[in-house]
Coordinates of C-alpha atoms in Angstrom, one line a residue:
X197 CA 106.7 -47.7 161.2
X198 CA 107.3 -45.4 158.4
X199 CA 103.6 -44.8 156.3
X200 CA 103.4 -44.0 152.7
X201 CA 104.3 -40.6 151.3
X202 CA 105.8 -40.0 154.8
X203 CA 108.3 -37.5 155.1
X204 CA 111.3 -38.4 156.8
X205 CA 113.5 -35.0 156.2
X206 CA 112.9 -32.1 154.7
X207 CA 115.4 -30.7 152.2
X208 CA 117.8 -28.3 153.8
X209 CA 116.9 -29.1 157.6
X210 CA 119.7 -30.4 160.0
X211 CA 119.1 -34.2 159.8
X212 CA 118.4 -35.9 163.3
X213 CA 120.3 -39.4 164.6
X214 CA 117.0 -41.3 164.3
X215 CA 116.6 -39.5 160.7
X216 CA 119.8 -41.0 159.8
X217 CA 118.6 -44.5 161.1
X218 CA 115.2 -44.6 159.3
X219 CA 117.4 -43.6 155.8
X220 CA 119.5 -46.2 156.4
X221 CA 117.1 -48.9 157.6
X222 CA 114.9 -48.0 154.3
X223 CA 118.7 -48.6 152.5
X224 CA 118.2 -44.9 150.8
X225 CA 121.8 -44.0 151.9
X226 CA 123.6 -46.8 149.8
X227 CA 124.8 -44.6 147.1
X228 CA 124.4 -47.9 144.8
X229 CA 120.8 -48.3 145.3
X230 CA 119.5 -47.2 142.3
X231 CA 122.2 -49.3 140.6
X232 CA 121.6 -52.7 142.1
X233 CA 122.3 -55.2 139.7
X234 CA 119.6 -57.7 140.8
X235 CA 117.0 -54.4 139.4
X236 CA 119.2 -54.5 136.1
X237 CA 118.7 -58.2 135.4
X238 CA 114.7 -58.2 136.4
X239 CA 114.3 -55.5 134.3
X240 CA 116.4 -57.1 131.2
X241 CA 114.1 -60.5 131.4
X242 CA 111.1 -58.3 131.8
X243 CA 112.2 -56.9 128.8
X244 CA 113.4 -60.2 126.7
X245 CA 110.4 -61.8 127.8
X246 CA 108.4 -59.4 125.8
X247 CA 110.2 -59.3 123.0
X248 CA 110.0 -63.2 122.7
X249 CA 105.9 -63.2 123.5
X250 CA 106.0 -60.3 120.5
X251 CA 108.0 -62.3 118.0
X252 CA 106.1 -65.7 119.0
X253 CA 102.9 -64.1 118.3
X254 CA 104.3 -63.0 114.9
X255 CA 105.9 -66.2 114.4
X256 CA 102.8 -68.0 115.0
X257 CA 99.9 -65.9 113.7
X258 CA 101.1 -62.9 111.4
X259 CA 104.5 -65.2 109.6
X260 CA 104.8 -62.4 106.7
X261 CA 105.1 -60.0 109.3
X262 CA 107.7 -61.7 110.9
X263 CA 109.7 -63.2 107.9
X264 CA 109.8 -59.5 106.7
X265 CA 113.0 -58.0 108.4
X266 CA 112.3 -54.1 107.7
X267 CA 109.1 -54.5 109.7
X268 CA 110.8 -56.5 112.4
X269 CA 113.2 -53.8 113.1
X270 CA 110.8 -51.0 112.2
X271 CA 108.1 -52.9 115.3
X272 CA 111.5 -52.9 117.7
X273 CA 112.1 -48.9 116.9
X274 CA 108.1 -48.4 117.7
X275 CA 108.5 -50.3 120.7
X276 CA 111.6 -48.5 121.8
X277 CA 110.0 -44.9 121.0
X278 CA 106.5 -46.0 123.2
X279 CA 109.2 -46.5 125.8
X280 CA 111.5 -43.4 125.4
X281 CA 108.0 -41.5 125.7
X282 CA 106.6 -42.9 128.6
X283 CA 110.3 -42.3 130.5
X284 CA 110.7 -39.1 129.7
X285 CA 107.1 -37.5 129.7
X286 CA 106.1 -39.1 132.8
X287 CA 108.5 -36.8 134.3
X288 CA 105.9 -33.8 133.7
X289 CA 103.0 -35.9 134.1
X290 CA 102.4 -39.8 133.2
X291 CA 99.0 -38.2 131.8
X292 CA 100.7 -36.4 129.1
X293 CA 101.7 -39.8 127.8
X294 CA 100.8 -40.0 124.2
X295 CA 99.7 -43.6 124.8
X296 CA 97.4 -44.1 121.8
X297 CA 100.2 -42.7 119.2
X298 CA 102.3 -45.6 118.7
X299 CA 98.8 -48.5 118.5
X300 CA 97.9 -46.0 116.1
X301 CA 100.7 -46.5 113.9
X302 CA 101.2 -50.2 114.0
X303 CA 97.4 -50.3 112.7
X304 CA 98.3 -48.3 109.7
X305 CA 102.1 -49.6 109.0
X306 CA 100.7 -53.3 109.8
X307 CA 97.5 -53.9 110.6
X308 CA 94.9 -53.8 113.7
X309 CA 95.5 -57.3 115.6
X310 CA 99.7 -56.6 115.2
X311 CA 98.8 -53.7 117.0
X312 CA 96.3 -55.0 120.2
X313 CA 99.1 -57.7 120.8
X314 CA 102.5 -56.0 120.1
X315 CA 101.0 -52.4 122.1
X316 CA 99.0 -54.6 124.7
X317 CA 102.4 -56.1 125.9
X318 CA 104.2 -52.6 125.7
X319 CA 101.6 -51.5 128.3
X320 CA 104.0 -53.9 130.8
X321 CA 106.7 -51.6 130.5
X322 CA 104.8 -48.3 130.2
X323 CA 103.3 -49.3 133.7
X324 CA 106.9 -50.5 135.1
X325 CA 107.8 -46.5 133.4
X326 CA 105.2 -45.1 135.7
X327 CA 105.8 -47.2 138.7
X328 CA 102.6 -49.2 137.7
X329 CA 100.4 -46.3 138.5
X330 CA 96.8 -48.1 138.1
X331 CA 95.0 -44.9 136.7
X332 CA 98.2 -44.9 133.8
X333 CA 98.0 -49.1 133.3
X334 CA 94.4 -48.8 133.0
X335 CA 94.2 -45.8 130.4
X336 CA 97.1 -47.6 128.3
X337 CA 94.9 -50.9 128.2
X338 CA 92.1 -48.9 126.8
X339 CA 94.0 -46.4 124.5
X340 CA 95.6 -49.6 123.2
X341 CA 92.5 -51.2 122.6
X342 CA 90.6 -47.9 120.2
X343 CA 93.6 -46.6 119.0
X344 CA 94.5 -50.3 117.2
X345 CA 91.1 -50.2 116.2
X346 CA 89.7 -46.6 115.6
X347 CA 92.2 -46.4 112.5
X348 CA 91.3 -49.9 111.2
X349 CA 88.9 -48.3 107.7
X350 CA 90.5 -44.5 107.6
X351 CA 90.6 -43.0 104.4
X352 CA 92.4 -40.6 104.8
X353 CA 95.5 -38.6 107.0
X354 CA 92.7 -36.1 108.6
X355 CA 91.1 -39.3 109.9
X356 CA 94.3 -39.7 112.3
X357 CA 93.4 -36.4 114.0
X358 CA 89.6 -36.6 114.5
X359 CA 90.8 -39.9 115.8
X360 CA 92.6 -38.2 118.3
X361 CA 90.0 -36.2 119.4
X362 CA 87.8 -38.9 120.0
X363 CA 90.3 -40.5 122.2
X364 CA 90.9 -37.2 124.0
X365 CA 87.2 -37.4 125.1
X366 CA 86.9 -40.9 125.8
X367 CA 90.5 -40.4 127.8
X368 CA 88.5 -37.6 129.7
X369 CA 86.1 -39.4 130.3
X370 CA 87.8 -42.7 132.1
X371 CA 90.0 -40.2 134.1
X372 CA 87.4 -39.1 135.7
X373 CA 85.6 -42.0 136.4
X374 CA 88.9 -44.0 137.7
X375 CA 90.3 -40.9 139.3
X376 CA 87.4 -40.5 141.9
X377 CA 87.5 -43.9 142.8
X378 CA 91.1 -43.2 143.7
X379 CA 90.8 -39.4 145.1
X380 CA 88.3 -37.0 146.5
X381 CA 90.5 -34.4 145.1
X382 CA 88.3 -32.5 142.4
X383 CA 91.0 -30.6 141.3
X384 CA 93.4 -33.5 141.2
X385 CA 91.5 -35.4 138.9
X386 CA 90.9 -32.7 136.5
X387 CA 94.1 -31.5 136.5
X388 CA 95.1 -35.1 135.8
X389 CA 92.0 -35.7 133.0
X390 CA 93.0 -32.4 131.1
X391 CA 96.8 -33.8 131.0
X392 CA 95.2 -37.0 129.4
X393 CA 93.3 -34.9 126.7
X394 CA 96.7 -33.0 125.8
X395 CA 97.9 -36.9 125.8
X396 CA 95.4 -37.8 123.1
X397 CA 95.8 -34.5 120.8
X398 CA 99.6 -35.6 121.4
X399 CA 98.9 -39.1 119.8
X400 CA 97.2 -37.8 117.1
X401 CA 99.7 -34.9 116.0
X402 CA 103.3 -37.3 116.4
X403 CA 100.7 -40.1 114.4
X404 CA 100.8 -37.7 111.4
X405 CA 104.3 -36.9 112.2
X406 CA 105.5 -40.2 112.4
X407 CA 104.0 -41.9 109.8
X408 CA 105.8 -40.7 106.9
X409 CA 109.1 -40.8 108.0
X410 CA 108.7 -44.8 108.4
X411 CA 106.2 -45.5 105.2
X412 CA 109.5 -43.9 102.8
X413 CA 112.2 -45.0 105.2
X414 CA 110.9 -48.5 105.6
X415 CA 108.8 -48.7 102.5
X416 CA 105.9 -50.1 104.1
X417 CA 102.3 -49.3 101.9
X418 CA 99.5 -47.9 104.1
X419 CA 96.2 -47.7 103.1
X420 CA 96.1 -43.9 103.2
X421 CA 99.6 -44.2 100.7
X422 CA 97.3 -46.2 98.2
X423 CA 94.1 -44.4 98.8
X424 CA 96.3 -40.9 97.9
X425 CA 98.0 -42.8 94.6
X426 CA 94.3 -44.4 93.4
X427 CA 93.4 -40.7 92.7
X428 CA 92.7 -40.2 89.0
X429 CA 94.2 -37.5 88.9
X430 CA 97.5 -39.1 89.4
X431 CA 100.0 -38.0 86.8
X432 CA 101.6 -41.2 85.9
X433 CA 97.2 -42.7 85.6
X434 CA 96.3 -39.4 83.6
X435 CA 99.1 -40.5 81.4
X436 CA 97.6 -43.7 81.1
X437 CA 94.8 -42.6 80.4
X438 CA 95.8 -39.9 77.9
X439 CA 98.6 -42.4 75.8
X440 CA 97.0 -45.7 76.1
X441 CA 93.0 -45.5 76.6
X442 CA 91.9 -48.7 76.3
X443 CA 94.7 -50.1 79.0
X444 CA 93.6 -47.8 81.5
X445 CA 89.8 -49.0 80.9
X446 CA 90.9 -52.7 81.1
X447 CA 92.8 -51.8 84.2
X448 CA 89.8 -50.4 85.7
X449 CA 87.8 -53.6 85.4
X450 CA 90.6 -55.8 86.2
X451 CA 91.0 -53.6 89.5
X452 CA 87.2 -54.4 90.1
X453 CA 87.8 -57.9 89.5
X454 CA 90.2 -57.7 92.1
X455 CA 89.0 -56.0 94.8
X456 CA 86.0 -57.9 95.2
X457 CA 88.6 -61.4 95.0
X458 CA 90.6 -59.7 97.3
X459 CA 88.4 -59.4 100.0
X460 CA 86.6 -63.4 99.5
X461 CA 89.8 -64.9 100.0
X462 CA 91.3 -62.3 103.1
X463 CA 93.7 -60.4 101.0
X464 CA 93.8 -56.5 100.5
X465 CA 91.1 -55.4 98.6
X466 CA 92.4 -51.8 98.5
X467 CA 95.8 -52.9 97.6
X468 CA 94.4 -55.4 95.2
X469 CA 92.3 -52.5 93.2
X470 CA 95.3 -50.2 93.4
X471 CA 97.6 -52.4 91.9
X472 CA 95.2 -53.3 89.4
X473 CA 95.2 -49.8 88.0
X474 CA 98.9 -49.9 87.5
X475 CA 99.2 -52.9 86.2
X476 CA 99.8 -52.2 82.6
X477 CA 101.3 -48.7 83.4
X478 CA 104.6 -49.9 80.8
X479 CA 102.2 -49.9 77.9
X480 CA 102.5 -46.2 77.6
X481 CA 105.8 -46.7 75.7
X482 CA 104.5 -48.7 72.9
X483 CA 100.9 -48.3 73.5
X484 CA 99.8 -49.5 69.9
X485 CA 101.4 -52.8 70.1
X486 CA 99.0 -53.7 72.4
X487 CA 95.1 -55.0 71.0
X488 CA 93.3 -52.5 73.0
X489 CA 94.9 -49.1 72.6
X490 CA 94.7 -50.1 68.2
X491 CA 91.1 -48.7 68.1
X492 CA 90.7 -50.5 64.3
X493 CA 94.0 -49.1 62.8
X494 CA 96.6 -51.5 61.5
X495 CA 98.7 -53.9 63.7
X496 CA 101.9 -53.3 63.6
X497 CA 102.9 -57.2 64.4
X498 CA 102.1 -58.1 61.3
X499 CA 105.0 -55.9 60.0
X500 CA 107.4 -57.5 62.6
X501 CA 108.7 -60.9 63.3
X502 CA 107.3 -63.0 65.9
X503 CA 110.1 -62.7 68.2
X504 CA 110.5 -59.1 67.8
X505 CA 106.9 -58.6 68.7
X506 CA 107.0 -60.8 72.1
X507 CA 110.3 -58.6 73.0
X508 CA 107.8 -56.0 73.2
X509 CA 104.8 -57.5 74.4
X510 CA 106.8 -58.5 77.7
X511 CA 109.1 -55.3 78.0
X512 CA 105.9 -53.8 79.6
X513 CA 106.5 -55.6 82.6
X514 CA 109.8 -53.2 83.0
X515 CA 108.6 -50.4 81.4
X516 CA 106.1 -50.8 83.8
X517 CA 108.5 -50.9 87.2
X518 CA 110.4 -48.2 85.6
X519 CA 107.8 -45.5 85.4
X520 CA 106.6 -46.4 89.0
X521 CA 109.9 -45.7 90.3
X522 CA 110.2 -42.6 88.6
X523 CA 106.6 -41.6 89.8
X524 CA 107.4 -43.0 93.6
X525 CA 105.2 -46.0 93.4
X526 CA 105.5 -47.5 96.7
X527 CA 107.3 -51.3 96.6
X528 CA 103.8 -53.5 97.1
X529 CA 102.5 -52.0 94.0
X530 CA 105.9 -52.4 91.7
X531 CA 106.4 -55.9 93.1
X532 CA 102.8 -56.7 91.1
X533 CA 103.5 -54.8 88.5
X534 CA 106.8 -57.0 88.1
X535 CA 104.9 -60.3 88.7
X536 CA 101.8 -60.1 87.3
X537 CA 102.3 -61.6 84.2
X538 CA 104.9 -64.7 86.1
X539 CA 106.7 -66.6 83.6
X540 CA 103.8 -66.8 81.2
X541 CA 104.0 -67.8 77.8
X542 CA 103.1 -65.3 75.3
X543 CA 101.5 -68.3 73.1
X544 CA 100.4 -66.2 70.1
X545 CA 103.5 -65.3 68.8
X546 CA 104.9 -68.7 69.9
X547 CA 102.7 -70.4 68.0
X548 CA 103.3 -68.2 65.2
X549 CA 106.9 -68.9 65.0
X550 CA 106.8 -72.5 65.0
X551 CA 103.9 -72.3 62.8
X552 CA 106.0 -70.0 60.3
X553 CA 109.5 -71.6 60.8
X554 CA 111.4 -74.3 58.6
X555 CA 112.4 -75.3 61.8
X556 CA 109.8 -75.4 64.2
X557 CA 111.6 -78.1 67.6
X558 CA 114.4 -75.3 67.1
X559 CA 112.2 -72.8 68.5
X560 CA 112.4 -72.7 72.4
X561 CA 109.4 -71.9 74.9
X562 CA 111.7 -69.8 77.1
X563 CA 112.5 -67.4 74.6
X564 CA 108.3 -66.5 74.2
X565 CA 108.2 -66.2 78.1
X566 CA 107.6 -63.3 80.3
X567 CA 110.8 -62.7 82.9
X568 CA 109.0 -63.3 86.4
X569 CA 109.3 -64.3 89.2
X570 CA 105.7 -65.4 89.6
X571 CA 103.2 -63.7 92.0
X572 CA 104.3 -64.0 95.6
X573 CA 101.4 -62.6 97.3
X574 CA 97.6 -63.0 97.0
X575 CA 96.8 -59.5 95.6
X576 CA 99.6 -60.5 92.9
X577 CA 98.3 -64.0 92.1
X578 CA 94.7 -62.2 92.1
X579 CA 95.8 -59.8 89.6
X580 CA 97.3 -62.3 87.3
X581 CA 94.3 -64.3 86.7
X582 CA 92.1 -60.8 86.9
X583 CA 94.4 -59.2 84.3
X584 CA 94.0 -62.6 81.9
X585 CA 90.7 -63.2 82.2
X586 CA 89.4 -60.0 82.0
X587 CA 91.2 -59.3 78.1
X588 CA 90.0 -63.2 77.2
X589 CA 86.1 -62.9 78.1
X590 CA 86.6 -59.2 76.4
X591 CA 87.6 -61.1 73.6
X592 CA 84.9 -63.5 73.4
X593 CA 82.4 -62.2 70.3
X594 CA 79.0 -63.1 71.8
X595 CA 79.5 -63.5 75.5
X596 CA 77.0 -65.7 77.2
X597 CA 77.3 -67.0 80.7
X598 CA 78.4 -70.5 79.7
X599 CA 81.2 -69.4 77.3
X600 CA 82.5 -66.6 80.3
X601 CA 82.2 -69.8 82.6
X602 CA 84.3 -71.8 80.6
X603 CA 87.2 -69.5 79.5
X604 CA 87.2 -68.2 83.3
X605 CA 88.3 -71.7 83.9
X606 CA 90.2 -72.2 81.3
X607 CA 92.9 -69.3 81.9
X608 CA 92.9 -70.5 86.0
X609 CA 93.5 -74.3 85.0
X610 CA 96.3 -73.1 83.0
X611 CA 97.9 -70.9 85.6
X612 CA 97.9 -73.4 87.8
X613 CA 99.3 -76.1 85.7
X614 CA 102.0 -74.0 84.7
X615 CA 102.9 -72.9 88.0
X616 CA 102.2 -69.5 88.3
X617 CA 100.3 -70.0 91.4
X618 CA 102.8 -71.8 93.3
X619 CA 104.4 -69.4 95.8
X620 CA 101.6 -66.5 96.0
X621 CA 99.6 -68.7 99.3
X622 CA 97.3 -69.5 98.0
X623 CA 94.6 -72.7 98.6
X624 CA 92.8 -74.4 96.2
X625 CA 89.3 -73.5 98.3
X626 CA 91.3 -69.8 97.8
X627 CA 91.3 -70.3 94.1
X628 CA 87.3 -71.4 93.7
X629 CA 86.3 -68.6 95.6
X630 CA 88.3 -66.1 92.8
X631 CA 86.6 -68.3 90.2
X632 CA 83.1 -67.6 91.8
X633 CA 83.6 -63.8 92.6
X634 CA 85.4 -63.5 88.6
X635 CA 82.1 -65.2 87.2
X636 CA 80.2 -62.9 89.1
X637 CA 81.1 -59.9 88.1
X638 CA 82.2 -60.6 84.3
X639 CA 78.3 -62.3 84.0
X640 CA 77.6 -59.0 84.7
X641 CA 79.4 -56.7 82.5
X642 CA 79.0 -59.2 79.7
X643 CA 75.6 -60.1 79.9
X644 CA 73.6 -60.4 76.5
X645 CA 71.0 -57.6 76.4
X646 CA 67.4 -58.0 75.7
X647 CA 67.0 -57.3 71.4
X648 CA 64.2 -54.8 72.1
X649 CA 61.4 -54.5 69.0
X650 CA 61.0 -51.8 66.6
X651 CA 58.1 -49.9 67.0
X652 CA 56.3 -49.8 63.6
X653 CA 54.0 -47.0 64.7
X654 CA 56.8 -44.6 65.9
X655 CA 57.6 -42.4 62.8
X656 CA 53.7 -42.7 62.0

């Protein structure tokens, strides 16, 4: 009977007869054993069966994930590189595996639940990689588990190393604690529990390594990409500011608007606010065409024909998706910027044509209508009402909460009849609860102030 870690022959020894019968018994003399196809096809459903679990999960719970194909095949690269690092560094050590690095990046390319189920099945293989060494299985549960979750608010890259630090200890920590319940060794298990603090330091650094190469190759927005771009000091929102004032101000409170929408109805507040703020970045072209960049000076409409002027007011919209490529606006921002006015009708100057022409059923709706497509997200949809019904209350000469109540639901019944609204998911319970959070916050801003009295006895 042969026990574990036995040693049946010692390299460079003559090998005995019964040696030779134990090797062969054990089947360790079959030159093919390592190549036996039964170990091939286990292995291959092992690894199908996690892919399928992955993409039902996706299918099922996160169906923008999984109807976007760059992130499908970006999630399959992540998955092959946990794998590819558990292989080749458990060679050195299995505790040098940087098992927190890859949860880590899910969380910030998708988001924290993709990355506890996607990472928590990985652990399968990372254990079949180590041979399913408990102390490894047990440390990549756990490292799955805060890593995922650790990065879920960061604000910033230097978050992704102090992360790392923190895991380092808590890795330290459960080394020790599992690896005396396994050994009596002291120096085994802190051998082993400084390997698994390299590990963590290990996640952190390949994070920040990592991370770039698949936000520009994949174009995926993070929050610390939007957090980085909502910096004032921004060149292409210090033009804004700079060449069209009042559409950077109205921007700002349109990106408050949204934010707070955002986050009632479970969309992105941070990309929801960022967005907002480059919005109306295409009004820098033509920035006194627009109402609030005139600042009482003449308006030049009234110099041009009605037509002309709505070929203006709408080239924004790709003026606006212009500049952001040229400034390396991620995707998820231009795509508002594209939608965010749908295929709205600019009514003024439609109005204004049939009003002014000798033919008024010869003037058509769709050539006084923005280009599209309409919103197909929530932070876009949000936007679009935020952007509208922000410049409309603004608009309003003495604001009180009754008249902000009743344009606010004006400009949403009209989105939605028009269908605007249609593709961007959506509900209608969705669409009160950006009502609610609009009146909110314009009630606010708009409120009539108290008329305080003049004191009679001040100059006195």
């Amino acid at each position: 009977m042969i026990k574990k870690d036995q040693i049946i022959v010692k390299e460079g020894e003559p090998v005995a007869k019964y040696q030779i019968e134990i090797l062969k018994d054990l089947g360790l003399l079959n030159s093919n054993y390592h190549f036996e196809w039964y170990i091939y096809i286990c292995l291959s459903i092992l690894i199908l069966l996690i892919m399928f679990l992955q993409w039902f999960y996706l299918y099922k719970y996160h169906n923008n994930v999984y109807s976007d194909t760059n992130k499908l095949i970006m999630i399959n690269i992540l998955n092959c590189i946990a794998i590819l690092l558990a292989r080749s560094l458990s060679v050195i050590s299995p505790f040098l595996i940087p098992l927190a690095c890859i949860p880590m990046i899910f969380t910030l390319l998708v988001n924290y639940k993709v990355s506890l189920a996607i990472s928590a099945l990985n652990c399968v293989l990372i254990s079949r990689a180590v041979e399913f060494s408990p102390e490894i299985t047990i440390l990549a549960l756990v490292n799955v588990v805060i890593g995922a979750v650790i990065l879920k608010k960061m604000q910033q890259r230097n978050d992704i190393l102090y992360s790392s630090i923190y895991i380092s200890i808590m890795n330290v920590i459960l080394t020790f604690s599992v690896g005396f319940l396994l050994s009596n060794s002291v120096a085994d298990v802190t051998q082993k529990a400084l390997l698994a603090c390299i590990g963590s330091i290990l996640s952190g650094i390949l994070t920040i390594g990592l991370l770039p190469f698949f936000e520009s190759t994949f174009d995926v927005i993070t929050t610390i990409k939007l957090l980085e771009i909502s910096n004032p000091n921004h060149p292409l929102l210090k033009r804004l500011l700079m060449e069209a004032p009042g559409s950077y101000h109205h921007s700002i409170l349109v990106g408050n608007l949204a934010e707070i929408a955002a986050e009632e109805v479970g969309g992105n507040p941070v990309l929801a606010r960022v967005a907002s703020y480059y919005h109306d970045v295409g009004k820098i072209k033509r920035p006194y065409f627009f109402k609030e960049n005139q600042l009482g000076s003449d308006n030049p409409h009234d110099k041009i024909t009605p037509n002309l002027s709505t070929l203006i007011i709408t080239s924004h919209v790709k003026d606006g998706v212009e500049l952001a490529k040229q400034y390396k606006i991620p995707k998820a921002v231009r795509d508002i910027i594209e939608q965010h006015h749908g295929t709205s009708l600019v009514k003024y100057f439609y109005v204004t044509m049939k009003n002014s022409s000798e033919r008024p059923d010869d003037v058509k709706e769709e050539d006084f209508r923005y280009p599209g497509p309409v919103p197909e997200t929530k932070e876009g949809a949000i936007i679009m009402l935020a952007d509208a019904v922000e410049a409309a209350v603004r608009s309003i000469s003495e604001p009180t909460k009754g008249k902000i109540e009743e344009m606010v639901n004006k400009i949403i019944k009209n989105r939605l009849n028009e269908g605007q609204l249609d593709n961007c998911n959506l509900t209608l319970k969705d669409i009160n609860k950006i009502r609610k959070s609009f009146l909110k916050v314009l009630t606010g801003i708009y409120h009539q102030r108290i008329e305080y009295p003049e004191d009679k006895w001040a100059n006195k």
